[in-house]
PDB file of C-alpha atoms in Angstrom:
ATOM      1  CA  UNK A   1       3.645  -4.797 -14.771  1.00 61.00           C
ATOM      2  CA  UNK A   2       0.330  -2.976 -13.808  1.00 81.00           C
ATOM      3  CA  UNK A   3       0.189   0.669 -13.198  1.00 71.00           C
ATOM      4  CA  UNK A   4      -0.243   0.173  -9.364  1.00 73.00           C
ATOM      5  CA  UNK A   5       2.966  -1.804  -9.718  1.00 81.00           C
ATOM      6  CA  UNK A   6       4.902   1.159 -10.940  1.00 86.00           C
ATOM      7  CA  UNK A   7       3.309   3.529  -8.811  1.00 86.00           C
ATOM      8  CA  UNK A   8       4.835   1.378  -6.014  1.00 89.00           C
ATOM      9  CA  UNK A   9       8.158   0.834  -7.564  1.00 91.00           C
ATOM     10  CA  UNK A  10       8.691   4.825  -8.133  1.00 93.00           C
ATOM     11  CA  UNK A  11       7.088   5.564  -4.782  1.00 94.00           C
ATOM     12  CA  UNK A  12       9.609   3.554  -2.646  1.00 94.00           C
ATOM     13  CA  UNK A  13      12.511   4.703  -4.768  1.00 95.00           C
ATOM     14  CA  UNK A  14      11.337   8.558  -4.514  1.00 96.00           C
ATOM     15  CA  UNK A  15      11.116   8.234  -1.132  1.00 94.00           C
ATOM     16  CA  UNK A  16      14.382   6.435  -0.435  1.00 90.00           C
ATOM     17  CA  UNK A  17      16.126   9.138  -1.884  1.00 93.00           C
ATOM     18  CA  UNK A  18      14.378  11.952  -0.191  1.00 95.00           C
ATOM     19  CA  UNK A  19      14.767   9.883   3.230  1.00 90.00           C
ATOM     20  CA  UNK A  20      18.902  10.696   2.274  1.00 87.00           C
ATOM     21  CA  UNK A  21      18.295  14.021   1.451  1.00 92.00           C
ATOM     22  CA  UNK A  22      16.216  14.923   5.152  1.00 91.00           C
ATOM     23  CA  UNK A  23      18.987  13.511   6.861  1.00 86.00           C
ATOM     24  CA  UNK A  24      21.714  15.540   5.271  1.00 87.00           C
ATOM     25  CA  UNK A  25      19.418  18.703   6.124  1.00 92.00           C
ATOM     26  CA  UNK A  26      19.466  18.167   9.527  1.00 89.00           C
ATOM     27  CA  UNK A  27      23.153  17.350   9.577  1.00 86.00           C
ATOM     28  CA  UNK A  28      23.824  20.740   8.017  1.00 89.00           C
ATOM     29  CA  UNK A  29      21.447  22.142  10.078  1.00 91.00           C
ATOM     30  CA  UNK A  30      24.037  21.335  13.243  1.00 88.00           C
ATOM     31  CA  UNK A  31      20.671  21.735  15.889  1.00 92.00           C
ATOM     32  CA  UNK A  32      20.908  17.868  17.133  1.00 87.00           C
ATOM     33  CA  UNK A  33      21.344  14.660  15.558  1.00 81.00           C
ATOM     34  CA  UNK A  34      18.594  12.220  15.577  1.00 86.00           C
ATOM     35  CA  UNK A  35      17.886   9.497  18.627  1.00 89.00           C
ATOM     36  CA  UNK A  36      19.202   6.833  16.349  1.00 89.00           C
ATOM     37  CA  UNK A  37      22.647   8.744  15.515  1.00 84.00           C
ATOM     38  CA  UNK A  38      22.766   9.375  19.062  1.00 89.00           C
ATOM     39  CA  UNK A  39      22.771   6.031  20.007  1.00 92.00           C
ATOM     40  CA  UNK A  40      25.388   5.164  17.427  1.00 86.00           C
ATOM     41  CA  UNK A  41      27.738   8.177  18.934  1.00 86.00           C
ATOM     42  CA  UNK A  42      27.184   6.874  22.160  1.00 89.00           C
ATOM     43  CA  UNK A  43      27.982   3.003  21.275  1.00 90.00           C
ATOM     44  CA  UNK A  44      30.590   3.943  19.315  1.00 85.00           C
ATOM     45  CA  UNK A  45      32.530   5.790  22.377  1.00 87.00           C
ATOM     46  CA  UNK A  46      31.732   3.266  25.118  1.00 94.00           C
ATOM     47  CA  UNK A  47      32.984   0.149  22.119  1.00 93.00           C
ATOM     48  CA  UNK A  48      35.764   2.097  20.517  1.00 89.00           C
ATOM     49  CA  UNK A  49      33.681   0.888  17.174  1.00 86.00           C
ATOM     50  CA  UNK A  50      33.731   3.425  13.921  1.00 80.00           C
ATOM     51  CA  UNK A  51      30.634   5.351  14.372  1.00 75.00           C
ATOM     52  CA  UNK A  52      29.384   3.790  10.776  1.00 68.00           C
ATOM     53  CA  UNK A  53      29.640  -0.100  11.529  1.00 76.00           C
ATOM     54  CA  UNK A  54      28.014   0.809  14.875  1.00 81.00           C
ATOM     55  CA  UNK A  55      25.352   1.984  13.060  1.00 76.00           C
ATOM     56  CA  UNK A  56      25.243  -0.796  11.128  1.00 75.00           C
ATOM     57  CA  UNK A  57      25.500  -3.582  14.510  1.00 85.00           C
ATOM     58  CA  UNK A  58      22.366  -1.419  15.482  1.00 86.00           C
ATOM     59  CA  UNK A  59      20.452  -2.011  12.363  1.00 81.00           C
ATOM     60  CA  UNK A  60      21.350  -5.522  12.700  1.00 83.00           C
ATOM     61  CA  UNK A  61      20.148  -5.308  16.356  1.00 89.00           C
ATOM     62  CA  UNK A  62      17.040  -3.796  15.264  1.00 88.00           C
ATOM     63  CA  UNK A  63      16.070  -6.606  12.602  1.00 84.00           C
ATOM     64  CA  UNK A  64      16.632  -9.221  15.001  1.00 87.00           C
ATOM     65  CA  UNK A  65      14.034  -7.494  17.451  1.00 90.00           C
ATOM     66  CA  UNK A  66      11.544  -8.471  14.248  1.00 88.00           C
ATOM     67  CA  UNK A  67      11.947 -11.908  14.960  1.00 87.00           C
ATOM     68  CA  UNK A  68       9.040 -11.631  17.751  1.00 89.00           C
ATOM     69  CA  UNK A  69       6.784  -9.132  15.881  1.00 88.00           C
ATOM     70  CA  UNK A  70       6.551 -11.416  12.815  1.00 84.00           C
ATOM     71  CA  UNK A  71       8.357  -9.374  10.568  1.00 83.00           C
ATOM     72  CA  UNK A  72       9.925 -10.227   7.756  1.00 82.00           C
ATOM     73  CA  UNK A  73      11.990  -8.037   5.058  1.00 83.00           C
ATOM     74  CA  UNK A  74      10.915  -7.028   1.750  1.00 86.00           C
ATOM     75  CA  UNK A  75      12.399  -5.526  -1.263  1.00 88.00           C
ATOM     76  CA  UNK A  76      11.945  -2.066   0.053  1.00 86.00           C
ATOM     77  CA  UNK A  77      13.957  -3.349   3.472  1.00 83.00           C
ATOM     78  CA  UNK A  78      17.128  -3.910   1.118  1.00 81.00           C
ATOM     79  CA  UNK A  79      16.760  -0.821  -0.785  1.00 85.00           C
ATOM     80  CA  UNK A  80      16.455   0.787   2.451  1.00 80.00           C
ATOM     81  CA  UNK A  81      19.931  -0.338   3.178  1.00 75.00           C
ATOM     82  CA  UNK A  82      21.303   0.569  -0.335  1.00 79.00           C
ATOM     83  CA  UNK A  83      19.995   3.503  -1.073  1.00 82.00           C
ATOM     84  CA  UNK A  84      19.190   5.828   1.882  1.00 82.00           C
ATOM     85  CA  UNK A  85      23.500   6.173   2.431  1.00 77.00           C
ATOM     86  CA  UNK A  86      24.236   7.170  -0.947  1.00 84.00           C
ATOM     87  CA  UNK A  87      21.156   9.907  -1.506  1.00 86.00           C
ATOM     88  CA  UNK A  88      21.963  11.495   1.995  1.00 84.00           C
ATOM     89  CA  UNK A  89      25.849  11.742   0.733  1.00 81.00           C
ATOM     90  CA  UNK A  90      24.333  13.406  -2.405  1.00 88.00           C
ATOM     91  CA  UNK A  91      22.033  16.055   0.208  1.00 88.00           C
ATOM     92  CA  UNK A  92      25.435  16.291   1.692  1.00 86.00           C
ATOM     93  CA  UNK A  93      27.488  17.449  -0.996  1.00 87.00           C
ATOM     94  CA  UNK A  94      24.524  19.614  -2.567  1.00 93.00           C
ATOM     95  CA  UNK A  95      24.404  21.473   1.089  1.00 93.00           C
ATOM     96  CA  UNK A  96      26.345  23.747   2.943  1.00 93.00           C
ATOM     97  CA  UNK A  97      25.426  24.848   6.689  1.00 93.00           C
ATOM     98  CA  UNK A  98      23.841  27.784   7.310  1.00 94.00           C
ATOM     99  CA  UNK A  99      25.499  30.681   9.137  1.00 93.00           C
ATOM    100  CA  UNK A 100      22.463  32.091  10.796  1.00 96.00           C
ATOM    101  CA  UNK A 101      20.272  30.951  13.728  1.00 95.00           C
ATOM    102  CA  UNK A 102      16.842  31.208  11.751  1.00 96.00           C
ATOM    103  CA  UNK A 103      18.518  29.695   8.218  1.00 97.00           C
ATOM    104  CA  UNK A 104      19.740  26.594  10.634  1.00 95.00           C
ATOM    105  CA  UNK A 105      16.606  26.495  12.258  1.00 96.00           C
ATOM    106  CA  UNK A 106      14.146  26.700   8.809  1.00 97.00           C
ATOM    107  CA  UNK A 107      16.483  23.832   7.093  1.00 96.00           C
ATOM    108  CA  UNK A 108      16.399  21.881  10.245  1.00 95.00           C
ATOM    109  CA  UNK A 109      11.962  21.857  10.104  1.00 96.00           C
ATOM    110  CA  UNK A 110      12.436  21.138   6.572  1.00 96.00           C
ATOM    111  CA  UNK A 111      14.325  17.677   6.991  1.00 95.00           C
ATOM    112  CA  UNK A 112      11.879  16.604   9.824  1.00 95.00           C
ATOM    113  CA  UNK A 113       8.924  17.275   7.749  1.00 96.00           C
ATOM    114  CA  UNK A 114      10.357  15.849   4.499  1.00 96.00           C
ATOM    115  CA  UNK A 115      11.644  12.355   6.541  1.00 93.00           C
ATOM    116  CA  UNK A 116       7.738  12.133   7.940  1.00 95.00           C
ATOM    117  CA  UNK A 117       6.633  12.264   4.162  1.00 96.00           C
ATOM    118  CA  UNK A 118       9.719  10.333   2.756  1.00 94.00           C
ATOM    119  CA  UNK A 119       8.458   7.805   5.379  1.00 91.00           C
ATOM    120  CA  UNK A 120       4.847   8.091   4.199  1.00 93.00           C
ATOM    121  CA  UNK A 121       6.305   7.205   0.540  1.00 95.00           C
ATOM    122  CA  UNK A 122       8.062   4.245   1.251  1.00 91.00           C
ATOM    123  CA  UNK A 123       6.014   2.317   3.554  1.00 88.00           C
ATOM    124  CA  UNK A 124       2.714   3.260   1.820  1.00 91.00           C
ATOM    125  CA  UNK A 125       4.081   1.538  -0.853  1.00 91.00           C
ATOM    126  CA  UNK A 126       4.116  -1.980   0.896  1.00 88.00           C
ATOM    127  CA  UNK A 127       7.259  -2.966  -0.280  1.00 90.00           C
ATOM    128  CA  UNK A 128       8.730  -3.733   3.119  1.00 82.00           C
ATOM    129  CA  UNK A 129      10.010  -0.194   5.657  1.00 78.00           C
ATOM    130  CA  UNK A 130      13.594  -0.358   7.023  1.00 83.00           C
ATOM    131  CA  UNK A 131      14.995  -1.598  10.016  1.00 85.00           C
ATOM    132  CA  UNK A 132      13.843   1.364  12.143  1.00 85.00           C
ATOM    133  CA  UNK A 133      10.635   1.998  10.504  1.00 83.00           C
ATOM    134  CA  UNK A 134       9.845  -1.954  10.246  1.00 88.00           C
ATOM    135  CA  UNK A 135      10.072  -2.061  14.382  1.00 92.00           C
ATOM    136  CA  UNK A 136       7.580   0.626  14.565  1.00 89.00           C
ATOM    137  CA  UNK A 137       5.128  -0.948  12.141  1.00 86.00           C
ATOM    138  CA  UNK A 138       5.419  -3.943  14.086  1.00 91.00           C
ATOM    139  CA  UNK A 139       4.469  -2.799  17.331  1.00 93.00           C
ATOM    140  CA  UNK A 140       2.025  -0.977  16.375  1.00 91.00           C
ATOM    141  CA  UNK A 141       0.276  -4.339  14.160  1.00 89.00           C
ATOM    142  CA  UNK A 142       0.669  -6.161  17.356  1.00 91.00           C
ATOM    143  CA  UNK A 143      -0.091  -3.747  20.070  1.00 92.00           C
ATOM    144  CA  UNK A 144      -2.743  -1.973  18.348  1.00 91.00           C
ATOM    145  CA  UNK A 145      -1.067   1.425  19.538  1.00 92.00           C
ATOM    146  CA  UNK A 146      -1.243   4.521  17.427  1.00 91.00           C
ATOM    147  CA  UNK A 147       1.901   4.872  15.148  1.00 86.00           C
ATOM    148  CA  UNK A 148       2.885   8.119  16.300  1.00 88.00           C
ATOM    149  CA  UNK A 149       2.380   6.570  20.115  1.00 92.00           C
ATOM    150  CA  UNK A 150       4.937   3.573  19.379  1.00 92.00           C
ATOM    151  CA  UNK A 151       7.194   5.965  16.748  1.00 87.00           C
ATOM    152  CA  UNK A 152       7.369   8.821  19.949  1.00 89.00           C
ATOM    153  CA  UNK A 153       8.332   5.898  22.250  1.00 92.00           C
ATOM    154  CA  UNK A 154      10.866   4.230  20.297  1.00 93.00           C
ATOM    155  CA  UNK A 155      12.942   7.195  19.484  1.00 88.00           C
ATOM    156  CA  UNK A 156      12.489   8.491  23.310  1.00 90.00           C
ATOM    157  CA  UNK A 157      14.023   5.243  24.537  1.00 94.00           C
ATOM    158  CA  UNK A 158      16.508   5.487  22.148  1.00 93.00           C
ATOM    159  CA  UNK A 159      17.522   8.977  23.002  1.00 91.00           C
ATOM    160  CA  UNK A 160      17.729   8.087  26.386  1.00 93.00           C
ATOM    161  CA  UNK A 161      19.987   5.427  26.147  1.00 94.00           C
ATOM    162  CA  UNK A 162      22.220   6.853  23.764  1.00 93.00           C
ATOM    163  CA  UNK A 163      22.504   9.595  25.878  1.00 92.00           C
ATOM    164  CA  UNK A 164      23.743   7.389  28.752  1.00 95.00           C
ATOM    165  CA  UNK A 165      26.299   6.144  26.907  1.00 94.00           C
ATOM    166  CA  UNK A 166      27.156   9.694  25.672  1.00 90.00           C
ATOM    167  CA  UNK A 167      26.279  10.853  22.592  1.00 87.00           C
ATOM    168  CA  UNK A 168      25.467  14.393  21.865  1.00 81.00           C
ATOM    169  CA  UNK A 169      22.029  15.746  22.371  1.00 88.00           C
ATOM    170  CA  UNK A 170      20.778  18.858  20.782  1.00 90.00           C
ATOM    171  CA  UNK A 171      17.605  20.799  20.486  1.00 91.00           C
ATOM    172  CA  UNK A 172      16.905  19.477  17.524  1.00 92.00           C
ATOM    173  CA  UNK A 173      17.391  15.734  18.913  1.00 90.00           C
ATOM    174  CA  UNK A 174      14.728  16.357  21.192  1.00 88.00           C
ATOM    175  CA  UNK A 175      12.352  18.157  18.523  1.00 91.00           C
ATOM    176  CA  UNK A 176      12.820  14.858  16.647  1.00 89.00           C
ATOM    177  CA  UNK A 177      11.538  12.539  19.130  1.00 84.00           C
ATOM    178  CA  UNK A 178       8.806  14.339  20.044  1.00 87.00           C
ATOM    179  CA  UNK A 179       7.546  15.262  16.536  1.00 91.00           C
ATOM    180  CA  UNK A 180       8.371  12.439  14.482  1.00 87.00           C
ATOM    181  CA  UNK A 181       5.586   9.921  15.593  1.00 85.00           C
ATOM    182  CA  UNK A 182       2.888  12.772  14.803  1.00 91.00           C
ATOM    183  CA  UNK A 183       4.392  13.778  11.676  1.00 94.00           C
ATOM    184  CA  UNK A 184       4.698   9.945   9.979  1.00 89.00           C
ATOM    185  CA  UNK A 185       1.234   9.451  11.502  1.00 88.00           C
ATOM    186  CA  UNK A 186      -0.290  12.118   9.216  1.00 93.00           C
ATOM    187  CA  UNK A 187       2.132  11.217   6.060  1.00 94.00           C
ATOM    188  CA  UNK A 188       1.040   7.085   6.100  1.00 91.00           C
ATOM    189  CA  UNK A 189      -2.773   7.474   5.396  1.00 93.00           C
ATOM    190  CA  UNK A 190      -1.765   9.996   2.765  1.00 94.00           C
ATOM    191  CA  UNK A 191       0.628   7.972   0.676  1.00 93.00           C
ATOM    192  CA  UNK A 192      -0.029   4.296   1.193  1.00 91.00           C
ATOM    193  CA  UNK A 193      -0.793   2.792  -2.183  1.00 87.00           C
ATOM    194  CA  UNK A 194      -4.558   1.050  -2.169  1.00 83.00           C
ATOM    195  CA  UNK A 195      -4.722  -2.650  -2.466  1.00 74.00           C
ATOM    196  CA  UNK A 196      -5.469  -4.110  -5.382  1.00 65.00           C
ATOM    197  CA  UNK A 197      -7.975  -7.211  -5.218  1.00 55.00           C
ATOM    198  CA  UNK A 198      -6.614  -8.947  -7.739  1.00 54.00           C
ATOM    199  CA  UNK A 199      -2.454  -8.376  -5.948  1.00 46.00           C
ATOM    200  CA  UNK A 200      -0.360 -11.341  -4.593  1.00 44.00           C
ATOM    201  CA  UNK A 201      -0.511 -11.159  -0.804  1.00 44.00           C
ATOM    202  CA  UNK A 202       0.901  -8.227   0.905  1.00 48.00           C
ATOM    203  CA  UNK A 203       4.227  -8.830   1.915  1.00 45.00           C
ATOM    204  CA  UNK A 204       4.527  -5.343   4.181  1.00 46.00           C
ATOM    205  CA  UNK A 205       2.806  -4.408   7.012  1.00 46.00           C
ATOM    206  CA  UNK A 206      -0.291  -3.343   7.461  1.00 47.00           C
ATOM    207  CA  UNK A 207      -0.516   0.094   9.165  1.00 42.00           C
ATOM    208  CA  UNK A 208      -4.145  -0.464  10.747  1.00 39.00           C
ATOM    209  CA  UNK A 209      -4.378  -1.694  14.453  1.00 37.00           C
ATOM    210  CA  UNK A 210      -4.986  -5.748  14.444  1.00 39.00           C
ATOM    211  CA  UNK A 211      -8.590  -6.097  16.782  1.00 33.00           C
ATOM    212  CA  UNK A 212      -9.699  -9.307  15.288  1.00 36.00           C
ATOM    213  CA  UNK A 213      -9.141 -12.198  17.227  1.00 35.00           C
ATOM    214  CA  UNK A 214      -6.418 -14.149  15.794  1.00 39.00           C
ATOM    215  CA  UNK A 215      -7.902 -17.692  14.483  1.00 34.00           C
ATOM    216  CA  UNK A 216      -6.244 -18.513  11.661  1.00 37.00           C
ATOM    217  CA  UNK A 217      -2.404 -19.112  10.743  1.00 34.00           C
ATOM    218  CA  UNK A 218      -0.796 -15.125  10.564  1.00 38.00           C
ATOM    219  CA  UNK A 219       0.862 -15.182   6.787  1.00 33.00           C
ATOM    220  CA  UNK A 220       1.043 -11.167   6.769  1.00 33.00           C
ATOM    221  CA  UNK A 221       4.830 -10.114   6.265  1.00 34.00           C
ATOM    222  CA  UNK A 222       6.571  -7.301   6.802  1.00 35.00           C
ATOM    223  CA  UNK A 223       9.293  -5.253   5.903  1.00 38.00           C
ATOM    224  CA  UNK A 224      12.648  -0.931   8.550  1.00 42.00           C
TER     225      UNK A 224
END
């Protein structure tokens, strides 16, 4: 295995696992739940469904929307599933919530920020995103729409229909949609791993906007 192959291997797994860990910080921080979780509160009241197999019928939902973008999983999409559970049950368990306003608020900022560069980790290392992450890539290759444009409107659209069907929106919910998109738009160009001219064919998206007419048969994969 070449260097650039274990750079990629260690990249998605770091970033996996600190993916988990932002998520438990801004459950302990109690300011909101993200526009996804709200969604999966909301389904789960109007179906009667757990709130954790509603989450999973939505990731499901969300990898059949790659059908039309041309997406396809990758290694790093199956990790995603396997991995991302356990490490935020470890953030859980390492974490208590904080008592005061400012404490709640300063662990809250911290999850954001570290699930924009967790993000940046594991998609720059072109192993295939998750569900969530693999929609955004593929609008974006398709549209030609900046990520943090297509990120900012997924999770907006998601918030809003979530809460329709009731979940519970916080402050920090709405901090999350709006910042998210920015924040992953900075961490991508930072951490995706270069090509390598002598590499098998990508098999995970391609973060650039597509403006080249489209003339011969697409092969480009993708992985959340």
């Amino acid at each position: 295995m070449t260097f650039l192959g274990v750079r990629r291997g260690l990249q998605l797994l770091l970033g996996l696992f600190l993916y988990g860990l932002s998520l438990a910080m801004m459950i302990r921080a109690t300011l909101g739940v993200s526009p996804w979780d709200v969604l999966g509160q909301g389904g789960s009241l109007r179906t009667g469904i757990p709130f954790g197999f509603m989450t999973n019928i939505i990731g499901l939902i969300v990898l059949l929307l790659w059908i039309p973008l041309r997406q396809r999983p990758g290694i790093g999409t199956v990790l995603n599933v396997a991995l991302v559970g356990p490490s935020a049950e470890i953030g859980l368990a390492l974490l208590t919530e904080p008592t005061q306003l400012w404490a709640r608020i300063l662990l809250f900022t911290g999850g954001l920020v570290l699930l924009a560069v967790a993000s940046g980790l594991y998609i720059g290392a072109r192993l295939g995103p998750g569900p969530r992450d693999g929609l955004m890539t593929g609008i974006h290759a398709r549209s030609g729409l900046p990520i943090w444009l297509v990120r900012t409107g997924i999770e907006g659209t998601v918030l809003v229909l979530g809460w329709l069907l009731g979940g519970t929106v916080g402050l920090g919910t709405v901090a999350f949609a709006l910042l998210i998109g920015p924040l992953i738009n900075l961490a991508l160009p930072v951490f995706r791993v270069p090509e390598s001219p002598r590499s098998a064919p990508d098999t995970t998206p391609d973060t650039t906007p597509d403006t080249a007419p489209d003339t011969a048969p697409d092969t480009a994969t993708a992985g959340t």
